[in-house]
Amino acid sequence: MTTPSASARETTEGTVYTVTGGDWDEVVRSAAKADDERIVVNMGPQHPSTHGVLRLILEIDGETVTEARCGIGYLHTGIEKNLEYRTWTQGTTFVTRMDYLTSFYNETAYCLGVEKLLGITDQVPDRASVIRVLLMELNRLSSHLVCIATGGMELGATTIMIYGFRDREMILDLYELITGLRMNHAFIRPGGLAQDLPPGAVDAVREFVRTMRKNLPEYDKLATGNPIFKARMQDVGHLDLTGCMALGATGPILRSAGLPHDLRKTDPYCGYETYDFEVPTADSCDAYGRFLVRLEEMRQSLRIVEQCLDRLEPGPVMVGDKKIAWPAQLALGPDGLGNSLDHIKKIMGTSMEALIHHFKLVTEGFRVPPGQAYVAVESPKGELGVHVVSDGGTRPFRVHYRDPSFTNLQAMAAMCEGGQVADVIVAVASIDPVMGGVDR
Amino acid sequence: MSDETPNPDKDLSAQNLPGQRGDHGEEVRVQRGMFGAQSGADTSGYGGLVRSVRLPGPASRPYGGWFDEVADELEGALEEQGLVPGNAIERTVVDRGELTFHIEREHLVRVARTLRDDPALRFELCTGVSGVHYPGDKGRELHAVYHLRSLTHGRLIRLEVSAPDADPHVPSLVAVYPTNDWHEREAYDFFGIVFDGHPALTRIMMPDDWQGHPQRKDYPLGGIAVEYKGAQIPAPDQRRSYS
């Protein structure tokens, strides 16, 4: 079959059509005629200012963005699918890698979901909950620091970038001391924690709080009153309360529109109702307001961290139910962290039942009664929700993460269209998307 | 009554076995044996075990707390619109402190709009849709699960809609909750649920020309066996499953 614009010839591979001329000339001519300035620009997926592999498709008329769209999925790793092939406990190793800047939130949300399905929410020891809160608030600091640091760098303010990463480094050192890892900790487990705080951790955190209290005002001095900073941030990335509600935007974006909605206050978990802190808001609905909200949240987080340290009481960090609690007794050996030799000697030498129990729980895992649960925590980016479904087996039937970055990124078009190209960078930075969380 | 009691030695079909816990939920799968041995090598004595696994079934009034208030308001508001609540709400499940309305899919948009707009309900924030694939739930394999949050009243409820694999259509909620745009695209991408009325239902995570919907249960995980300390460790989906 041939048309005037497509000639066909037979080859050994099948029919080959050669498309020529035809309507294309007209299409090209009319496109050239329509608008001399209108071009479509692909920003990313490898652009340094897109926070990872985010692709922005911008239709530009001169310096004005007339249409903005996101292309995502470049970092999709199938974590939700993978979870369905591991035990419930192994799941934390996967979810911690979703939004890699808020690992502890991913882990806590997942574990709270599993605990709700198991019906053991009340049995989680106090010490475990306090340490969870402590780690989460440290994590809020480190996540906000990255947001402010990279956001500043994208404006050309490299000093604020150096400051941010300098302070984050101290938090990563604390993570390393407490969990052994700087990222991807898998430290929070269904039922409690993998391990108690190591000796010296409390002092190290106290020392950090002291240093951080000294460093935080530097951001104010450097940025808050800075006229260039304000000129770039104010009235950029505007999204009002109506837009936030319609688009499901939560976290600092929603609070910069004036609504003091924070799940730690409205839907407390891990005992947040007993901590004393405030929910900062701004009423400017713009990138500058979000910066101020994040800065104030860091101060509040330091307050919570101090309260955590004060109320740490000795005690277990895992539920007492031996059918759920991970049986390993970790100890530091010459080749790193592993099962304590005393524990191995005991189960191998004197208690066959303990050995069987250990083996079963590690290879098979525990069963979770059928049903579903939704748990949401207030991550630094907004509402991080986890929908967990169990079919009564030893593996999750379905785990879905409602990642705040994913939902908030939808607001990019509303924030950028009609603005300048340079403001797209500021608007995206104020959303603070992390592609590991967006694509999962 | 004793005449009707089935004899487990003779009748091994799961629903006739005695001792079922909660025989009124949705059956999601049938568990056979205990140790995941598929090839007849199970010498544990549990190989003949047959147990049907059911999700929590419908609850009866009172649901407790503010659940009754929300259910009353919703039913009243639907009646005002000339709708029989029983037709729109298939069943109401209360489990683990959470309230779930199973909605007939043709009424989903109406129910969601009512939940959002009625001042006594006012669920203004939708946290998106999560697809779940239950191959064992015949005729209702695909579930779309929505969580709605009311900031005004500080409440959270769940809506659940089901569609058969053969007709995977669910109406889109983008007109009511614009935030569901990407969430519905994700559920379409991963589960093949077609959201009718969505402005541009295209894949969002997978490449545009991808075949199949990866998070369905009939889609394999894939992977290769690896060698660890001299032993062959099979791919994750080939390992023994105890479920």
XYZ file of C-alpha atoms in Angstrom, chain B residues 70 74 101 103 110-124 148 157 159 177:
23
model
C -19.967 10.296 59.442
C -23.208 10.496 54.379
C -16.766 2.550 52.864
C -18.519 2.180 47.164
C -21.158 11.477 43.615
C -20.081 10.083 46.979
C -16.701 11.817 46.856
C -18.284 15.124 45.944
C -20.733 14.769 48.822
C -17.927 13.937 51.236
C -15.993 16.978 50.110
C -18.822 19.522 49.980
C -21.174 18.623 52.828
C -20.248 20.938 55.732
C -20.734 18.176 58.297
C -18.394 15.851 56.390
C -15.918 18.191 54.664
C -13.173 15.815 53.602
C -11.176 18.413 51.730
C -9.767 11.178 52.570
C -11.779 7.697 56.199
C -13.132 4.651 50.262
C -9.839 16.199 43.852
